[in-house]
Structure formats: structure tokens, C-alpha cells
Coordinates of C-alpha atoms in Angstrom, one line a residue:
M243 CA 5.1 -2.1 -21.3
E244 CA 6.4 -2.6 -17.7
F245 CA 5.6 -1.5 -14.2
V246 CA 7.2 -2.0 -10.8
F247 CA 4.9 -2.0 -7.8
L248 CA 5.7 -1.4 -4.1
T249 CA 3.5 -0.4 -1.3
D250 CA 3.3 0.8 2.3
A251 CA 6.8 2.2 2.7
H252 CA 5.6 4.2 5.8
V253 CA 8.6 6.6 5.5
R254 CA 9.4 8.5 8.6
K255 CA 12.4 9.9 10.4
S256 CA 12.9 7.3 13.0
S257 CA 11.4 4.1 14.6
N258 CA 11.5 3.3 18.3
V259 CA 11.2 -0.4 17.8
R260 CA 13.9 -1.0 15.1
T261 CA 17.6 -1.5 15.6
D262 CA 18.6 0.7 12.7
K263 CA 21.2 3.4 13.5
D264 CA 19.5 5.6 10.9
Y265 CA 16.0 4.3 10.1
L266 CA 15.4 6.9 7.4
E267 CA 18.5 5.8 5.6
T268 CA 17.4 2.2 5.8
I269 CA 14.1 2.8 4.2
C270 CA 15.6 5.1 1.6
K271 CA 18.0 2.3 0.5
K272 CA 15.0 0.1 -0.2
L273 CA 13.4 2.9 -2.3
E274 CA 16.7 3.4 -4.1
F275 CA 16.6 -0.2 -5.1
A276 CA 13.1 0.0 -6.5
V277 CA 13.9 3.1 -8.5
Q278 CA 17.1 1.5 -9.8
K279 CA 15.2 -1.6 -10.9
A280 CA 12.4 0.4 -12.6
N281 CA 15.1 2.3 -14.6
E282 CA 16.9 -0.9 -15.5
W283 CA 13.7 -2.5 -16.8
G284 CA 12.4 0.7 -18.4
A285 CA 9.4 0.4 -16.1
Q286 CA 6.9 2.8 -14.5
L287 CA 7.2 2.8 -10.7
V288 CA 3.8 2.6 -9.1
M289 CA 3.1 2.8 -5.3
G290 CA 0.1 1.6 -3.5
G291 CA -0.4 4.2 -0.7
D292 CA 0.9 4.9 2.8
F293 CA 4.2 6.0 1.3
F294 CA 4.6 8.3 4.4
D295 CA 3.7 7.1 7.9
T296 CA 1.8 10.3 8.7
P297 CA -0.1 12.9 6.6
T298 CA 2.8 15.4 7.1
V299 CA 6.4 14.5 7.6
P300 CA 9.5 16.8 8.5
D301 CA 11.3 18.6 5.7
L302 CA 14.4 16.3 6.1
V303 CA 12.2 13.3 5.2
K304 CA 10.6 15.0 2.2
S305 CA 14.0 16.1 1.0
A306 CA 15.4 12.6 1.2
V307 CA 12.4 11.2 -0.7
V308 CA 12.6 13.9 -3.4
R309 CA 16.3 13.1 -4.1
I310 CA 15.4 9.4 -4.7
M311 CA 12.2 9.8 -6.6
K312 CA 13.7 12.3 -9.0
K313 CA 16.3 9.7 -10.1
A314 CA 13.5 7.7 -11.7
D315 CA 13.5 7.9 -15.5
K316 CA 9.7 8.0 -15.5
K317 CA 7.9 10.2 -13.0
P318 CA 6.6 7.7 -10.3
W319 CA 2.9 7.2 -9.6
T320 CA 1.4 6.9 -6.1
I321 CA -2.0 6.8 -4.5
Y322 CA -3.1 8.1 -1.1
G323 CA -3.4 5.6 1.8
N324 CA -5.0 6.1 5.2
H325 CA -1.7 7.1 6.8
C326 CA -1.1 9.8 4.2
T327 CA -4.6 11.2 4.2
T328 CA -6.3 13.3 6.8
F329 CA -9.5 11.9 8.2
N330 CA -9.7 9.5 5.2
N331 CA -11.1 12.5 3.2
V332 CA -9.6 13.4 -0.2
E333 CA -10.8 16.9 0.3
N334 CA -8.0 17.3 2.9
N335 CA -5.3 16.0 0.6
Y336 CA -3.9 19.5 0.0
K337 CA -2.7 19.5 3.6
T338 CA -0.5 16.5 3.2
S339 CA 3.2 15.8 2.2
T340 CA 2.0 13.4 -0.5
Y341 CA 0.1 16.3 -2.1
L342 CA 3.1 18.6 -1.7
L343 CA 5.3 16.2 -3.7
N344 CA 2.6 16.0 -6.3
E345 CA 2.6 19.8 -6.7
D346 CA 6.4 19.7 -6.8
E347 CA 6.1 17.2 -9.7
T348 CA 8.3 14.7 -7.8
W349 CA 5.5 12.2 -8.5
R350 CA 1.9 12.0 -9.7
A351 CA -0.5 11.3 -6.8
F352 CA -3.8 9.9 -8.0
I353 CA -7.2 9.7 -6.4
P354 CA -10.4 7.7 -7.3
G355 CA -12.0 9.1 -10.5
E356 CA -8.6 9.8 -12.2
D357 CA -8.5 6.5 -14.2
F358 CA -6.7 7.0 -17.6
I359 CA -5.5 5.1 -20.7
Y360 CA -1.7 4.6 -20.6
E361 CA 0.1 4.3 -23.9
D362 CA 3.8 3.4 -24.2
G363 CA 6.2 4.4 -27.0
S364 CA 5.2 1.4 -29.1
G365 CA 1.5 2.3 -29.1
Q366 CA 0.5 -0.5 -26.7
K367 CA -2.3 0.6 -24.3
C368 CA -3.8 -0.4 -21.0
K369 CA -6.2 1.3 -18.6
V370 CA -4.8 2.3 -15.2
A371 CA -7.7 2.2 -12.7
F372 CA -7.9 3.8 -9.2
T373 CA -11.7 3.8 -9.0
R374 CA -13.9 1.0 -7.6
P375 CA -15.8 -0.8 -8.9
M376 CA -13.5 -1.2 -12.0
Q377 CA -15.4 -1.2 -15.3
N378 CA -14.8 -3.3 -18.4
C379 CA -13.3 -1.2 -21.2
G380 CA -12.0 -3.7 -23.8
L381 CA -8.4 -3.2 -22.7
P382 CA -6.0 -4.8 -20.3
Q383 CA -6.1 -3.0 -16.9
L384 CA -3.7 -2.3 -14.1
G385 CA -5.7 -1.6 -10.9
I386 CA -4.0 0.2 -8.0
F387 CA -5.9 0.4 -4.7
H388 CA -5.2 0.8 -1.0
G389 CA -7.5 -1.6 0.8
F390 CA -8.1 -5.0 2.4
L391 CA -9.5 -7.7 0.1
N392 CA -13.1 -8.6 0.9
Q393 CA -12.9 -6.9 4.4
E394 CA -14.8 -3.7 5.0
D395 CA -12.6 -0.8 6.1
G396 CA -14.3 2.2 4.8
P397 CA -12.5 3.6 1.7
N398 CA -9.7 1.2 2.4
T399 CA -11.5 -1.7 0.9
F400 CA -11.5 -3.8 -2.3
L401 CA -14.1 -6.4 -3.0
F402 CA -14.5 -9.2 -5.5
E403 CA -17.5 -7.3 -6.8
D404 CA -15.1 -4.5 -7.8
V405 CA -13.3 -6.7 -10.3
P406 CA -14.2 -6.5 -14.0
T407 CA -15.8 -9.6 -15.4
E408 CA -14.1 -9.5 -18.8
D409 CA -10.9 -7.5 -19.1
P410 CA -7.6 -9.1 -18.1
C411 CA -6.4 -7.2 -15.1
V412 CA -3.5 -7.1 -12.7
I413 CA -4.8 -5.6 -9.5
C414 CA -2.3 -4.5 -6.8
L415 CA -3.5 -3.8 -3.3
G416 CA -1.8 -1.9 -0.5
H417 CA -2.9 -1.4 3.1
D418 CA -2.5 -5.0 4.3
H419 CA 1.1 -5.4 5.3
V420 CA 0.9 -9.2 5.1
Q421 CA 2.1 -11.0 2.0
Y422 CA -0.4 -13.5 0.4
E423 CA -0.5 -15.7 -2.6
P424 CA -2.0 -14.1 -5.7
V425 CA -5.8 -14.6 -6.0
A426 CA -7.3 -15.2 -9.5
Y427 CA -10.9 -14.0 -10.1
H428 CA -12.6 -13.7 -13.4
N429 CA -9.8 -12.8 -15.9
S430 CA -7.9 -10.9 -13.2
V431 CA -5.2 -11.7 -10.6
I432 CA -5.1 -9.8 -7.3
Y433 CA -1.7 -9.2 -5.7
R434 CA -1.0 -8.4 -2.1
I435 CA 2.8 -8.3 -1.9
G436 CA 3.0 -7.0 1.7
A437 CA 4.5 -3.8 3.0
L438 CA 8.0 -2.5 2.0
V439 CA 8.5 -1.6 5.7
R440 CA 8.7 -4.1 8.6
G441 CA 7.8 -2.0 11.6
I442 CA 5.5 -4.0 13.9
R443 CA 6.6 -6.8 16.2
N444 CA 4.5 -9.7 14.9
D445 CA 4.9 -12.9 13.0
S446 CA 4.0 -11.3 9.6
E447 CA 7.2 -9.3 9.7
I448 CA 9.4 -12.4 9.5
R449 CA 9.8 -12.0 5.8
T450 CA 11.8 -10.2 3.1
P451 CA 10.1 -7.2 1.5
Q452 CA 9.5 -7.5 -2.2
I453 CA 8.7 -5.5 -5.3
L454 CA 6.5 -6.8 -8.1
R455 CA 7.6 -6.5 -11.7
I456 CA 4.6 -6.4 -14.0
K457 CA 4.8 -6.8 -17.8
L458 CA 2.1 -6.5 -20.5
K459 CA 3.1 -8.6 -23.4
K460 CA 2.4 -7.8 -27.0
D461 CA -0.5 -10.3 -27.0
N462 CA -2.0 -8.2 -24.1
T463 CA -1.4 -10.9 -21.5
W464 CA 0.2 -10.0 -18.2
I465 CA 3.2 -11.7 -16.6
T466 CA 4.6 -10.9 -13.2
K467 CA 7.6 -11.7 -11.0
L468 CA 8.5 -10.9 -7.4
Y469 CA 12.0 -9.6 -6.5
D470 CA 13.5 -9.5 -3.0
V471 CA 14.5 -6.1 -1.7
P472 CA 18.0 -6.1 -0.2
C473 CA 17.7 -5.8 3.6
I474 CA 18.9 -7.2 6.9
D475 CA 17.5 -10.5 8.2
S476 CA 14.1 -10.2 9.9
S477 CA 15.5 -11.7 13.1
L478 CA 17.7 -8.6 13.5
I479 CA 15.4 -5.7 12.8
F480 CA 13.7 -5.3 16.2
K481 CA 15.0 -4.1 19.5
E482 CA 14.6 -6.6 22.3
K483 CA 11.7 -5.7 24.5
K484 CA 12.8 -6.2 28.1
G485 CA 10.7 -6.1 31.2
K486 CA 12.0 -5.8 34.8
A487 CA 10.2 -7.7 37.6
D488 CA 10.7 -6.2 41.1
K489 CA 10.2 -8.5 44.0
I490 CA 8.6 -11.3 42.0
Q491 CA 5.9 -12.9 44.0
N492 CA 5.2 -16.6 44.0
D493 CA 1.5 -16.3 43.5
Y494 CA -0.5 -15.8 40.3
Q495 CA -2.2 -12.7 41.5
G496 CA 1.2 -11.0 41.9
I497 CA 2.2 -11.9 38.4
I498 CA -1.1 -10.6 37.0
D499 CA -0.6 -7.3 38.9
Q500 CA 2.8 -6.9 37.4
I501 CA 1.4 -7.5 33.9
K502 CA -1.3 -4.9 34.5
A503 CA 1.3 -2.4 35.7
A504 CA 3.5 -2.9 32.7
S505 CA 0.5 -2.5 30.3
A506 CA -0.5 0.7 32.0
E507 CA 3.0 2.1 31.6
D508 CA 3.2 1.1 27.9
I509 CA -0.1 2.7 26.9
S510 CA 0.2 5.7 24.5
L511 CA -1.9 8.9 24.7
I512 CA -3.7 7.9 21.5
Q513 CA -4.6 4.5 22.9
A514 CA -5.8 6.1 26.1
V515 CA -8.0 8.7 24.4
S516 CA -9.4 6.0 22.1
M517 CA -10.8 4.2 25.2
V518 CA -12.9 7.2 26.2
S519 CA -13.5 9.4 23.2
T520 CA -14.8 9.5 19.6
E521 CA -12.8 8.7 16.5
E522 CA -12.9 12.3 15.4
T523 CA -11.3 13.5 18.7
V524 CA -8.7 10.8 18.4
E525 CA -7.8 11.8 14.8
Y526 CA -7.6 15.5 15.9
I527 CA -5.2 14.7 18.7
R528 CA -3.1 12.5 16.4
E529 CA -2.8 15.4 13.9
V530 CA -1.7 17.8 16.7
L531 CA 0.9 15.3 17.9
T532 CA 2.2 14.7 14.4
E533 CA 2.5 18.5 13.7
T534 CA 4.3 19.1 17.0
K535 CA 6.7 16.2 16.3
N536 CA 7.4 17.4 12.8
I537 CA 8.2 20.9 14.0
R538 CA 10.6 19.5 16.6
E539 CA 12.3 17.1 14.2
S540 CA 12.7 19.8 11.6
K541 CA 14.7 22.1 13.9

């Protein structure tokens, strides 16, 4: 019994910080690699949330994803992350692109409460868990969650107290884009392999994205191995951010004023609204902007 895990692809049409000529094509090539490997190993592809960067994406993005996912020999599984859920509320899932592809049977999108026993062709079984806290069941378990480890972030949280005390488990977490060493706790190992996408200018993006191959052996013990995803070197993925200084002054106050001016020009509408309004208002405006952008990009 085998699985291939990836997380946080954040698929979208374009990126204003990346050097890619065609950003969508770049991320799709990574997904193609994951599907190819899953087929090669006879494995089930599993994704840890935030597959899309926004709750709804343009048709051209969905079409590209459908073409790739339907090449999988086994229908892929995914869960909802904060970026592909509206207001962090599963009751709004029917409004999202992730839900649409679930209805189209491109993949199966799971929510908490939909845990099940998975059995392969040889009769071997494991429990696949999406609900925290996980419960002992007398079987090996594969846990798939979108959340920080031991750091409260509403529904996007996974704690040590959510780990079963007896069953041997592989627990895969999305949400945190940074890659960490596996963490052993009770009879379980928690994996945070980092995001498939590298889309933010920070030190954590100086890495090669990876997928995790997971195998349940006949004696019901788990083995895992990480595989690099083919991609360009991290030093080449971001556009250079250049600033222009007009009439540079020789005093510190002049430099500070220029930094303030640059910061003011770089601030986004969402960042500005966040300073003066509630989270609900910010989320509403973000939704409107996303819908407007999607309509424009679909034309």
C-alpha cells in the first residue's frame, strides 16, 4: 500500500514576483511529476490543502488542473486549506473551485468527519484520518491535516494532543510552507515537507520542493522517502526588487523618509483595509477582488 503526499501548490494563473514566463505552466509541470510518480509506484496521490491560491480560480486554471489530475491511475485525494476555503467555514465549500472539481470527480475532497478505512487490492487496511483529535482504532493510520504544529491558528492547527497514543501513524501536515525534520511522537511520525510552491521572498524558499512517498509494509510498519521535484534553482525564481532613490540625502532622516514613501507605495488594498477594519470586512473585500480578477482573467 503506497501513497504520495504533496501540499500547498497554491495554483493560480500568474505571479507578480516570479520570473516564470508562464507561471501556471511551471506549477503544472510539478503536478505532472507528482502524478507520474504516483502512477509509477501504484500509489494514491494525497494533497494537504491550499491546492488553489484562492477559493475560486479562473476556468483556464481549473481546466489545466483537470487535465493533469485525470491522468492519475487512482483518483487523487485532497483536503481544504485556508486559501481554498471561504471564511474558514466548510459550509461555504460549495462556492469553491476545490468543491467544483470534487463534484466533477476530478478528485475527492475530504473534510473533517469523513475518516474512513482504506483497503488495497491485497486486503491490507489502514485508516485515513482528517478529524482531530485522531482516535486509536487498532490499525495503522494516515493522517492528513492542514495546520501548524503546536501553534494555534483556528481550524488550521494540529497539536500533539491530537496524536493517537497507540496506533502507528504517518501524519502529514500542510499550511506551513517551511520544511522541517520529521517529528516522532508516541508511535507516530509527523511530516511537514514544505510547500510545492515557492512564491514568497524569504529564506525558507531557498529550497527544492519535494514530494513524500509513503509505504505501509506487510507487517503494518510505515516507511517514507522524500523525492526532489524537478524545478529551477531557488536563486533564479524571483524577480529582482529594485528601488529608485531620487536626490539621495546625506542625513538619516532623509533615508528614513524615502523608506516610508516606498512602503506607502507598496502597500496593497487588503493590507490597508486590515489596518482599519475587521477580519470579516477584509475577507469580504478579498473575495470581491478575487471574483473580479477571475472574471477578467477568464475573458
